[in-house]
Amino acid sequence: MRRLSAATLGPAALPSYDRNAKAIGILHFGLGAFTRAHQAWYTDRAMETAGGDWMIAGVSLRSTSVGAQLNPQNGLYTLAEQASEGMSLRIIGSIAQVILAPEEPDRIAALLAAPTTHVVTFTITEKGYCRDSQGGLDRAIADDSSIYRYLGQGLALRREAGATGLTLLSCDNLADNGRQLERLLLAYLNARDPALAAWTQAHCTFPNSMVDRIVPATTQEGRQSVENELGLRDEGAVLTEPFSQWVIEDRFAGPRPAWEQVGVQIVADVTPFETAKLRMLNGAHSALAYCGLQAGHTFVHEAMGDPALRVLVEQLMRQEAAPTIEAAAGQDLDAYADALVQRFDNPTLNHRLMQIAMDGSQKIPQRWLATLEAAGQQGRPCPALLTALAAWLRHVQGEARLVEDPRAPELADAWRTHGREGIARAMFGENGLMGSVWQPSDAALESLTARL
Ligand code: CS2
């Protein structure tokens, strides 16, 4: 089968804008499947609708596979939306090229300094921010090969060139993601070049944003089904659900794509959307992952088909998480929970629980612990969340090869040292390994221990 590329794709299927005539306006760090189904899709449609020089240069921080998938295809790939009624395809043209960071740091710095670059976006996952358990910058990790190093080099060059500031837009599932990026980057720069930190603070902005689209890792089977429809081999194909949402705080340092014309909400305050998404969608996802795997399920929709887990997820979203969220005007949390149940039920996505179970230590503070803390302050117990937390603790106690988590060795050690009776306190009590987001009562710790 011939490979998808600008040459093999018929003109009718190519994006309507002239890709070669457009400059790169966005540098993206962490070009995985999610970006291809989300930010790149919005930007593709924004260029089609309103024009502008908003091609994306995607940086792959470690993996060589994304470049191997997309560069031979001139950055083109298929986005397939899957619903029970079938699959619909769109060719996305907004990615110009993929750069492998360790091989071409100077190219990244040059793009960060280029006057045509205005926006830098990030999907580097929770652990990519190199936070310690108290949320501060973990310098030992950050010094090594983190985004901060690349940003530091690029911003220094940009300041020298006298260019305008950049919008640095985090698209990761962290509470207050923009402010966290700002705080961590400034901590990194301040330790090396305080004048550059001051320049960055004065000229760059860090909007908060909420991103949402369920994007399972692409499988061979998925690629094959796209190939069958497209008539071309597409190594970069991504399959996703029809739903998508992007809410961005209106805090840009300079020009940006006309994202608002293609469904992006640009708002004064992202917090209620971000909190609802993290505590309800992601919170439910992580509960399904650990409880579902332990009940022998493989996919999200299978776990949702398990009556006991369905009740657990409903309870977690509606009775435990929702009451901790101050909804924005017009935001209906009950309807949101209804829609989430439907999305989780999608039988065509085959979203693996194992994919969600990864990096739990980085995810559960904003997904569960913040809810537990807020509910605790309101005097409400959270039995569903405690059940989920117990499932996570059992998960990290389990076979090491199944636990993908940057803190896995530390967590396994804690189990060895403290055992079943002491693990809850060692993790969540005063000076616990998981930091201070949740300050549990003795009763909550006992209730958690009883579930182990
Ligand atoms: C998931 C998310 O893997 C995970 O941890 O909870 O990637 C989730 O699918 C997205 O945030 C949905 O927008």
CSV table of C-alpha atoms and ligand atoms in Angstrom, one decimal:
chain,number,residue,atom,x,y,z
A,1,MET,CA,0.0,0.0,0.0
A,2,ARG,CA,1.4,3.5,-0.9
A,3,ARG,CA,2.2,5.8,2.0
A,4,LEU,CA,0.2,9.0,2.6
A,5,SER,CA,2.1,12.1,1.6
A,6,ALA,CA,1.6,15.5,-0.2
A,7,ALA,CA,2.4,13.7,-3.4
A,8,THR,CA,0.1,10.7,-3.0
A,9,LEU,CA,-2.9,12.4,-1.6
A,10,GLY,CA,-5.2,13.8,-4.3
A,11,PRO,CA,-5.7,17.6,-4.3
A,12,ALA,CA,-9.3,17.2,-3.2
A,13,ALA,CA,-8.2,15.7,0.0
A,14,LEU,CA,-5.4,18.2,0.8
A,15,PRO,CA,-6.2,21.0,3.1
A,16,SER,CA,-7.6,24.0,1.2
A,17,TYR,CA,-4.9,26.4,2.5
A,18,ASP,CA,-1.4,26.5,0.8
A,19,ARG,CA,0.7,24.7,3.4
A,20,ASN,CA,4.0,25.5,1.7
A,21,ALA,CA,3.3,29.2,1.7
A,22,LYS,CA,2.6,29.4,5.4
A,23,ALA,CA,5.1,30.2,8.1
A,24,ILE,CA,5.5,28.3,11.4
A,25,GLY,CA,3.6,30.2,14.1
A,26,ILE,CA,3.4,27.6,16.8
A,27,LEU,CA,6.1,25.4,18.4
A,28,HIS,CA,4.6,22.4,20.2
A,29,PHE,CA,6.4,20.4,22.8
A,30,GLY,CA,5.3,16.7,23.2
A,31,LEU,CA,3.8,15.8,19.9
A,32,GLY,CA,1.8,12.7,20.8
A,33,ALA,CA,-1.6,11.4,19.6
A,34,PHE,CA,-3.5,13.8,21.8
A,35,THR,CA,-2.1,16.9,20.1
A,36,ARG,CA,-2.8,15.5,16.7
A,37,ALA,CA,-6.4,14.9,17.7
A,38,HIS,CA,-6.8,18.2,19.5
A,39,GLN,CA,-4.7,21.4,19.1
A,40,ALA,CA,-3.5,20.5,15.6
A,41,TRP,CA,-7.1,19.7,14.5
A,42,TYR,CA,-8.4,23.1,15.9
A,43,THR,CA,-5.5,24.9,14.2
A,44,ASP,CA,-6.0,23.2,10.9
A,45,ARG,CA,-9.6,24.3,10.8
A,46,ALA,CA,-8.7,27.8,12.1
A,47,MET,CA,-6.3,28.2,9.1
A,48,GLU,CA,-8.9,26.9,6.8
A,49,THR,CA,-11.5,29.3,8.1
A,50,ALA,CA,-9.5,32.4,8.8
A,51,GLY,CA,-6.1,32.0,7.3
A,52,GLY,CA,-2.9,33.0,9.1
A,53,ASP,CA,0.6,31.7,9.5
A,54,TRP,CA,0.0,29.0,12.1
A,55,MET,CA,1.8,26.0,10.9
A,56,ILE,CA,3.1,23.9,13.8
A,57,ALA,CA,6.6,22.6,14.4
A,58,GLY,CA,6.2,19.6,16.7
A,59,VAL,CA,9.0,18.8,19.2
A,60,SER,CA,9.3,15.2,20.2
A,61,LEU,CA,11.2,15.2,23.5
A,62,ARG,CA,12.5,11.6,23.4
A,63,SER,CA,10.6,9.3,21.1
A,64,THR,CA,11.9,8.9,17.6
A,65,SER,CA,8.7,7.2,16.4
A,66,VAL,CA,6.6,10.4,15.9
A,67,GLY,CA,9.1,11.9,13.5
A,68,ALA,CA,9.4,8.6,11.6
A,69,GLN,CA,5.6,8.5,11.3
A,70,LEU,CA,5.0,12.1,10.2
A,71,ASN,CA,8.1,13.5,8.5
A,72,PRO,CA,8.0,11.1,5.5
A,73,GLN,CA,4.3,12.1,5.1
A,74,ASN,CA,5.2,15.8,5.0
A,75,GLY,CA,3.5,16.1,8.4
A,76,LEU,CA,0.1,15.0,7.0
A,77,TYR,CA,-2.0,12.5,8.8
A,78,THR,CA,-5.6,11.3,9.2
A,79,LEU,CA,-7.8,12.0,12.1
A,80,ALA,CA,-10.5,9.4,12.4
A,81,GLU,CA,-13.5,10.2,14.6
A,82,GLN,CA,-15.2,7.0,15.8
A,83,ALA,CA,-18.8,6.7,16.9
A,84,SER,CA,-21.2,3.9,16.9
A,85,GLU,CA,-22.6,5.1,13.6
A,86,GLY,CA,-19.1,4.7,12.0
A,87,MET,CA,-15.9,6.5,11.3
A,88,SER,CA,-15.3,9.8,9.6
A,89,LEU,CA,-11.9,10.9,8.3
A,90,ARG,CA,-10.2,14.2,7.9
A,91,ILE,CA,-6.7,14.9,6.7
A,92,ILE,CA,-4.9,17.4,9.0
A,93,GLY,CA,-2.4,19.7,7.4
A,94,SER,CA,-1.3,22.0,10.3
A,95,ILE,CA,1.9,20.1,11.3
A,96,ALA,CA,4.8,21.2,9.2
A,97,GLN,CA,7.5,19.0,10.7
A,98,VAL,CA,8.6,17.0,13.7
A,99,ILE,CA,11.9,17.7,15.4
A,100,LEU,CA,13.6,15.3,17.8
A,101,ALA,CA,14.7,17.5,20.6
A,102,PRO,CA,18.1,16.0,21.7
A,103,GLU,CA,19.2,15.9,18.1
A,104,GLU,CA,18.4,19.4,17.2
A,105,PRO,CA,18.4,21.7,20.2
A,106,ASP,CA,19.6,24.7,18.1
A,107,ARG,CA,16.7,24.4,15.7
A,108,ILE,CA,14.3,24.5,18.6
A,109,ALA,CA,16.1,27.6,20.0
A,110,ALA,CA,15.9,29.2,16.5
A,111,LEU,CA,12.2,28.6,16.2
A,112,LEU,CA,11.6,29.9,19.7
A,113,ALA,CA,13.5,33.1,18.7
A,114,ALA,CA,11.9,33.5,15.3
A,115,PRO,CA,9.7,36.6,14.9
A,116,THR,CA,7.0,34.5,13.2
A,117,THR,CA,6.6,32.2,16.2
A,118,HIS,CA,4.0,33.6,18.6
A,119,VAL,CA,2.6,30.6,20.5
A,120,VAL,CA,4.3,27.7,22.3
A,121,THR,CA,2.0,24.8,23.3
A,122,PHE,CA,2.8,21.9,25.6
A,123,THR,CA,1.4,18.4,26.1
A,124,ILE,CA,4.4,16.9,28.0
A,125,THR,CA,2.2,15.0,30.5
A,126,GLU,CA,2.1,15.7,34.2
A,127,LYS,CA,5.6,14.4,34.9
A,128,GLY,CA,7.1,16.6,32.2
A,129,TYR,CA,6.8,19.6,34.5
A,130,CYS,CA,9.4,18.1,36.9
A,131,ARG,CA,7.6,18.9,40.1
A,132,ASP,CA,8.6,17.6,43.5
A,133,SER,CA,5.9,16.2,45.9
A,134,GLN,CA,5.3,19.8,47.2
A,135,GLY,CA,4.7,21.1,43.7
A,136,GLY,CA,8.1,23.0,43.5
A,137,LEU,CA,10.6,22.5,40.7
A,138,ASP,CA,12.6,19.3,41.1
A,139,ARG,CA,15.9,20.8,40.0
A,140,ALA,CA,17.7,17.5,39.6
A,141,ILE,CA,15.3,16.3,37.0
A,142,ALA,CA,14.8,19.7,35.4
A,143,ASP,CA,18.5,20.3,34.9
A,144,ASP,CA,18.8,17.2,32.8
A,145,SER,CA,16.7,17.2,29.6
A,146,SER,CA,13.5,18.9,30.4
A,147,ILE,CA,11.5,21.5,28.4
A,148,TYR,CA,13.0,24.2,30.7
A,149,ARG,CA,16.4,23.7,29.2
A,150,TYR,CA,15.1,24.2,25.7
A,151,LEU,CA,12.9,27.1,26.7
A,152,GLY,CA,15.9,28.8,28.5
A,153,GLN,CA,18.1,28.6,25.4
A,154,GLY,CA,15.3,29.8,23.1
A,155,LEU,CA,14.1,32.6,25.3
A,156,ALA,CA,17.6,33.9,25.7
A,157,LEU,CA,18.0,34.0,21.9
A,158,ARG,CA,14.6,35.7,21.5
A,159,ARG,CA,15.5,38.4,24.0
A,160,GLU,CA,18.8,39.1,22.2
A,161,ALA,CA,17.0,39.3,18.9
A,162,GLY,CA,14.7,41.9,20.4
A,163,ALA,CA,11.6,40.0,19.4
A,164,THR,CA,8.2,40.3,21.2
A,165,GLY,CA,7.2,37.9,24.0
A,166,LEU,CA,5.6,34.5,23.5
A,167,THR,CA,2.4,32.9,24.7
A,168,LEU,CA,3.4,29.8,26.5
A,169,LEU,CA,0.2,27.6,26.6
A,170,SER,CA,0.1,24.5,28.7
A,171,CYS,CA,-2.4,21.9,27.5
A,172,ASP,CA,-1.8,19.3,30.2
A,173,ASN,CA,-4.2,18.0,32.8
A,174,LEU,CA,-3.0,20.0,35.7
A,175,ALA,CA,-4.9,22.4,37.9
A,176,ASP,CA,-3.9,26.0,37.0
A,177,ASN,CA,-1.6,24.6,34.3
A,178,GLY,CA,-0.5,28.0,33.0
A,179,ARG,CA,0.4,29.4,36.3
A,180,GLN,CA,2.3,26.2,37.2
A,181,LEU,CA,4.3,26.4,34.0
A,182,GLU,CA,5.0,30.1,34.7
A,183,ARG,CA,6.1,29.4,38.3
A,184,LEU,CA,8.3,26.4,37.4
A,185,LEU,CA,9.9,28.0,34.4
A,186,LEU,CA,10.7,31.2,36.3
A,187,ALA,CA,12.2,29.1,39.1
A,188,TYR,CA,14.4,27.4,36.6
A,189,LEU,CA,15.5,30.7,34.9
A,190,ASN,CA,16.0,32.6,38.1
A,191,ALA,CA,18.5,30.0,39.3
A,192,ARG,CA,20.5,30.6,36.0
A,193,ASP,CA,19.8,33.9,34.6
A,194,PRO,CA,17.7,36.2,36.7
A,195,ALA,CA,17.6,38.9,33.9
A,196,LEU,CA,16.1,36.4,31.5
A,197,ALA,CA,13.6,35.4,34.1
A,198,ALA,CA,12.6,39.1,34.5
A,199,TRP,CA,12.4,39.5,30.7
A,200,THR,CA,10.2,36.4,30.4
A,201,GLN,CA,7.9,37.6,33.2
A,202,ALA,CA,7.5,41.0,31.6
A,203,HIS,CA,7.0,39.8,28.0
A,204,CYS,CA,5.5,36.3,28.0
A,205,THR,CA,2.1,35.1,29.1
A,206,PHE,CA,1.0,31.7,30.5
A,207,PRO,CA,-2.7,31.2,30.0
A,208,ASN,CA,-4.5,28.5,31.8
A,209,SER,CA,-6.3,26.1,29.6
A,210,MET,CA,-8.6,23.0,29.7
A,211,VAL,CA,-8.2,20.5,27.0
A,212,ASP,CA,-10.6,17.5,26.5
A,213,ARG,CA,-10.7,14.8,24.0
A,214,ILE,CA,-10.4,11.0,24.6
A,215,VAL,CA,-7.5,9.8,22.4
A,216,PRO,CA,-6.5,6.2,22.9
A,217,ALA,CA,-3.0,5.2,21.7
A,218,THR,CA,-3.2,4.2,18.1
A,219,THR,CA,-3.1,0.4,17.5
A,220,GLN,CA,-2.1,-1.5,14.4
A,221,GLU,CA,-5.7,-2.5,14.1
A,222,GLY,CA,-6.7,1.2,14.1
A,223,ARG,CA,-4.1,2.1,11.5
A,224,GLN,CA,-5.4,-0.8,9.4
A,225,SER,CA,-9.0,0.4,9.5
A,226,VAL,CA,-7.9,4.0,8.5
A,227,GLU,CA,-5.9,2.4,5.6
A,228,ASN,CA,-9.0,0.5,4.4
A,229,GLU,CA,-11.0,3.7,4.2
A,230,LEU,CA,-8.3,6.0,2.9
A,231,GLY,CA,-6.6,3.7,0.4
A,232,LEU,CA,-3.2,4.8,1.6
A,233,ARG,CA,-0.9,3.7,4.4
A,234,ASP,CA,-0.9,6.3,7.2
A,235,GLU,CA,1.6,5.7,10.0
A,236,GLY,CA,0.6,8.8,11.7
A,237,ALA,CA,-3.2,8.2,11.9
A,238,VAL,CA,-5.0,9.0,15.1
A,239,LEU,CA,-8.4,7.7,16.2
A,240,THR,CA,-10.6,9.6,18.6
A,241,GLU,CA,-14.1,10.3,19.8
A,242,PRO,CA,-16.4,13.0,18.1
A,243,PHE,CA,-16.4,15.1,21.3
A,244,SER,CA,-13.8,17.8,21.8
A,245,GLN,CA,-13.4,20.9,24.0
A,246,TRP,CA,-10.8,23.5,24.5
A,247,VAL,CA,-11.2,26.4,26.9
A,248,ILE,CA,-8.3,28.9,27.0
A,249,GLU,CA,-7.8,31.9,29.4
A,250,ASP,CA,-7.7,35.1,27.4
A,251,ARG,CA,-4.2,36.0,28.2
A,252,PHE,CA,-2.1,36.1,25.0
A,253,ALA,CA,1.2,37.9,24.6
A,254,GLY,CA,0.7,38.5,20.9
A,255,PRO,CA,-1.2,37.1,17.8
A,256,ARG,CA,-2.9,33.7,17.9
A,257,PRO,CA,-4.9,31.6,15.5
A,258,ALA,CA,-8.6,32.4,15.1
A,259,TRP,CA,-9.4,29.4,17.4
A,260,GLU,CA,-12.6,31.0,18.6
A,261,GLN,CA,-14.0,30.6,15.1
A,262,VAL,CA,-13.7,26.8,15.3
A,263,GLY,CA,-15.2,26.2,18.6
A,264,VAL,CA,-12.5,27.0,21.1
A,265,GLN,CA,-13.8,29.0,24.1
A,266,ILE,CA,-11.6,31.9,25.0
A,267,VAL,CA,-12.7,33.0,28.5
A,268,ALA,CA,-11.7,35.2,31.4
A,269,ASP,CA,-11.5,32.3,33.9
A,270,VAL,CA,-10.8,28.7,33.0
A,271,THR,CA,-10.9,27.4,36.6
A,272,PRO,CA,-14.5,26.0,36.8
A,273,PHE,CA,-14.1,24.1,33.5
A,274,GLU,CA,-10.6,22.8,34.4
A,275,THR,CA,-11.7,21.8,37.9
A,276,ALA,CA,-14.8,20.0,36.6
A,277,LYS,CA,-12.8,18.2,33.9
A,278,LEU,CA,-10.0,17.1,36.2
A,279,ARG,CA,-12.2,16.0,39.2
A,280,MET,CA,-15.1,14.5,37.2
A,281,LEU,CA,-13.7,13.2,33.9
A,282,ASN,CA,-10.1,12.4,34.8
A,283,GLY,CA,-11.1,11.5,38.4
A,284,ALA,CA,-13.6,8.9,37.0
A,285,HIS,CA,-11.1,7.7,34.4
A,286,SER,CA,-8.4,7.0,37.0
A,287,ALA,CA,-11.0,5.2,39.3
A,288,LEU,CA,-12.1,3.1,36.3
A,289,ALA,CA,-8.5,2.3,35.5
A,290,TYR,CA,-7.4,0.9,38.9
A,291,CYS,CA,-10.7,-0.6,39.9
A,292,GLY,CA,-11.4,-1.9,36.4
A,293,LEU,CA,-8.0,-3.6,36.0
A,294,GLN,CA,-8.4,-5.2,39.3
A,295,ALA,CA,-11.8,-6.5,38.3
A,296,GLY,CA,-10.2,-8.0,35.2
A,297,HIS,CA,-11.3,-5.5,32.5
A,298,THR,CA,-9.2,-4.2,29.7
A,299,PHE,CA,-11.1,-1.2,28.2
A,300,VAL,CA,-13.0,1.8,29.7
A,301,HIS,CA,-16.3,0.8,28.1
A,302,GLU,CA,-16.0,-2.7,29.5
A,303,ALA,CA,-15.4,-1.3,33.0
A,304,MET,CA,-18.4,0.9,32.5
A,305,GLY,CA,-20.4,-2.1,31.7
A,306,ASP,CA,-19.6,-3.6,35.1
A,307,PRO,CA,-22.6,-2.6,37.3
A,308,ALA,CA,-20.5,-2.1,40.5
A,309,LEU,CA,-18.0,0.1,38.8
A,310,ARG,CA,-20.7,2.1,37.0
A,311,VAL,CA,-22.3,2.9,40.4
A,312,LEU,CA,-18.8,3.8,41.8
A,313,VAL,CA,-18.1,6.2,38.9
A,314,GLU,CA,-21.6,7.9,39.1
A,315,GLN,CA,-21.1,8.4,42.8
A,316,LEU,CA,-17.6,9.7,42.4
A,317,MET,CA,-18.7,12.3,39.8
A,318,ARG,CA,-22.1,13.4,41.1
A,319,GLN,CA,-21.9,13.0,44.9
A,320,GLU,CA,-18.2,13.5,45.6
A,321,ALA,CA,-16.6,15.7,42.9
A,322,ALA,CA,-19.4,17.9,41.7
A,323,PRO,CA,-20.3,19.5,45.1
A,324,THR,CA,-16.7,20.6,45.4
A,325,ILE,CA,-16.9,22.6,42.1
A,326,GLU,CA,-18.1,26.2,41.8
A,327,ALA,CA,-19.8,26.1,38.5
A,328,ALA,CA,-19.5,29.0,36.0
A,329,ALA,CA,-22.7,30.6,34.8
A,330,GLY,CA,-24.4,28.2,32.4
A,331,GLN,CA,-22.2,25.3,33.4
A,332,ASP,CA,-24.4,22.3,34.3
A,333,LEU,CA,-22.4,19.7,36.2
A,334,ASP,CA,-25.3,17.1,36.1
A,335,ALA,CA,-25.5,17.3,32.4
A,336,TYR,CA,-21.7,17.1,32.2
A,337,ALA,CA,-21.8,13.9,34.2
A,338,ASP,CA,-24.5,12.5,31.9
A,339,ALA,CA,-22.3,13.3,28.8
A,340,LEU,CA,-19.3,11.8,30.5
A,341,VAL,CA,-21.1,8.5,31.1
A,342,GLN,CA,-22.0,8.4,27.4
A,343,ARG,CA,-18.5,9.1,26.3
A,344,PHE,CA,-17.0,6.4,28.5
A,345,ASP,CA,-19.6,4.0,27.1
A,346,ASN,CA,-18.4,4.5,23.5
A,347,PRO,CA,-17.8,0.9,22.4
A,348,THR,CA,-15.7,1.8,19.4
A,349,LEU,CA,-12.8,3.5,21.1
A,350,ASN,CA,-11.2,0.6,22.9
A,351,HIS,CA,-9.5,2.9,25.4
A,352,ARG,CA,-7.1,0.9,27.4
A,353,LEU,CA,-7.3,1.1,31.2
A,354,MET,CA,-3.6,0.5,31.3
A,355,GLN,CA,-3.0,3.7,29.4
A,356,ILE,CA,-4.9,5.7,32.0
A,357,ALA,CA,-3.3,3.8,34.9
A,358,MET,CA,0.2,5.2,33.9
A,359,ASP,CA,1.8,7.8,36.1
A,360,GLY,CA,-0.8,7.7,38.9
A,361,SER,CA,1.5,9.5,41.3
A,362,GLN,CA,1.5,12.5,39.0
A,363,LYS,CA,-2.3,12.4,38.3
A,364,ILE,CA,-4.1,11.6,41.5
A,365,PRO,CA,-3.3,14.9,43.4
A,366,GLN,CA,-5.4,17.0,41.0
A,367,ARG,CA,-7.9,14.2,40.1
A,368,TRP,CA,-8.7,12.8,43.6
A,369,LEU,CA,-6.8,14.4,46.5
A,370,ALA,CA,-8.1,17.9,45.7
A,371,THR,CA,-11.7,16.6,45.8
A,372,LEU,CA,-11.0,14.7,49.1
A,373,GLU,CA,-9.6,17.8,50.7
A,374,ALA,CA,-12.5,20.1,49.5
A,375,ALA,CA,-15.1,17.5,50.5
A,376,GLY,CA,-13.3,16.9,53.9
A,377,GLN,CA,-13.6,20.6,54.6
A,378,GLN,CA,-17.3,20.5,53.8
A,379,GLY,CA,-17.6,17.5,56.2
A,380,ARG,CA,-18.6,15.1,53.5
A,381,PRO,CA,-17.0,11.6,53.3
A,382,CYS,CA,-16.0,10.2,49.9
A,383,PRO,CA,-16.3,6.4,49.9
A,384,ALA,CA,-16.0,6.0,46.2
A,385,LEU,CA,-12.8,8.0,46.1
A,386,LEU,CA,-11.4,6.0,49.1
A,387,THR,CA,-12.2,2.8,47.2
A,388,ALA,CA,-10.4,4.1,44.1
A,389,LEU,CA,-7.4,5.3,46.2
A,390,ALA,CA,-7.2,1.8,47.8
A,391,ALA,CA,-7.2,0.3,44.3
A,392,TRP,CA,-4.3,2.6,43.3
A,393,LEU,CA,-2.3,1.7,46.4
A,394,ARG,CA,-2.8,-2.0,45.5
A,395,HIS,CA,-1.8,-1.2,41.9
A,396,VAL,CA,1.6,0.3,42.9
A,397,GLN,CA,2.2,-2.6,45.3
A,398,GLY,CA,1.7,-5.0,42.4
A,399,GLU,CA,4.2,-6.5,40.0
A,400,ALA,CA,6.8,-3.9,39.2
A,401,ARG,CA,6.7,-4.5,35.4
A,402,LEU,CA,3.0,-3.5,35.4
A,403,VAL,CA,3.5,-0.2,37.2
A,404,GLU,CA,4.5,2.6,34.9
A,405,ASP,CA,5.2,5.5,37.2
A,406,PRO,CA,8.2,7.8,37.7
A,407,ARG,CA,7.9,7.2,41.4
A,408,ALA,CA,7.3,3.4,41.2
A,409,PRO,CA,10.5,2.4,43.1
A,410,GLU,CA,9.7,4.9,45.9
A,411,LEU,CA,6.2,3.7,46.2
A,412,ALA,CA,7.2,0.0,46.3
A,413,ASP,CA,9.7,0.9,49.0
A,414,ALA,CA,7.0,2.6,51.1
A,415,TRP,CA,4.9,-0.6,50.9
A,416,ARG,CA,7.9,-2.7,52.0
A,417,THR,CA,8.6,-0.4,54.9
A,418,HIS,CA,5.1,0.3,56.1
A,419,GLY,CA,2.9,-2.6,55.0
A,420,ARG,CA,-0.8,-2.7,54.9
A,421,GLU,CA,-1.4,-1.1,58.3
A,422,GLY,CA,1.0,1.9,57.7
A,423,ILE,CA,0.9,2.6,54.0
A,424,ALA,CA,-2.1,5.0,54.1
A,425,ARG,CA,-0.4,7.3,56.7
A,426,ALA,CA,3.0,7.0,55.0
A,427,MET,CA,1.4,8.2,51.7
A,428,PHE,CA,-1.1,10.8,52.8
A,429,GLY,CA,-0.6,11.6,56.5
A,430,GLU,CA,1.5,14.5,57.7
A,431,ASN,CA,4.8,14.6,55.7
A,432,GLY,CA,3.3,11.8,53.5
A,433,LEU,CA,5.0,10.9,50.2
A,434,MET,CA,2.1,12.4,48.3
A,435,GLY,CA,2.5,15.9,49.6
A,436,SER,CA,-0.1,18.0,51.4
A,437,VAL,CA,-2.9,18.5,48.9
A,438,TRP,CA,-5.1,16.2,51.0
A,439,GLN,CA,-4.8,16.4,54.8
A,440,PRO,CA,-6.9,13.4,55.8
A,441,SER,CA,-8.6,12.9,59.1
A,442,ASP,CA,-7.7,9.8,61.1
A,443,ALA,CA,-11.1,8.4,60.3
A,444,ALA,CA,-10.4,8.8,56.5
A,445,LEU,CA,-7.0,7.1,56.9
A,446,GLU,CA,-8.7,4.2,58.8
A,447,SER,CA,-11.4,3.9,56.2
A,448,LEU,CA,-8.8,3.8,53.5
A,449,THR,CA,-6.8,1.1,55.3
A,450,ALA,CA,-9.9,-1.0,55.8
A,451,ARG,CA,-10.3,-1.0,52.0
A,452,LEU,CA,-6.8,-2.4,51.3
B,1,CS2,C1,-6.8,10.1,30.7
B,1,CS2,C2,-6.8,11.3,29.9
B,1,CS2,O1,-4.8,8.9,30.3
B,1,CS2,C3,-5.5,9.5,31.1
B,1,CS2,O2,-5.0,9.8,32.2
B,1,CS2,O3,-7.6,10.3,31.8
B,1,CS2,O4,-5.8,11.2,28.9
B,1,CS2,C4,-8.2,11.6,29.2
B,1,CS2,O5,-8.5,10.7,28.3
B,1,CS2,C5,-8.2,13.0,28.6
B,1,CS2,O6,-7.8,13.9,29.6
B,1,CS2,C6,-9.5,13.3,28.1
B,1,CS2,O7,-9.6,14.7,27.7
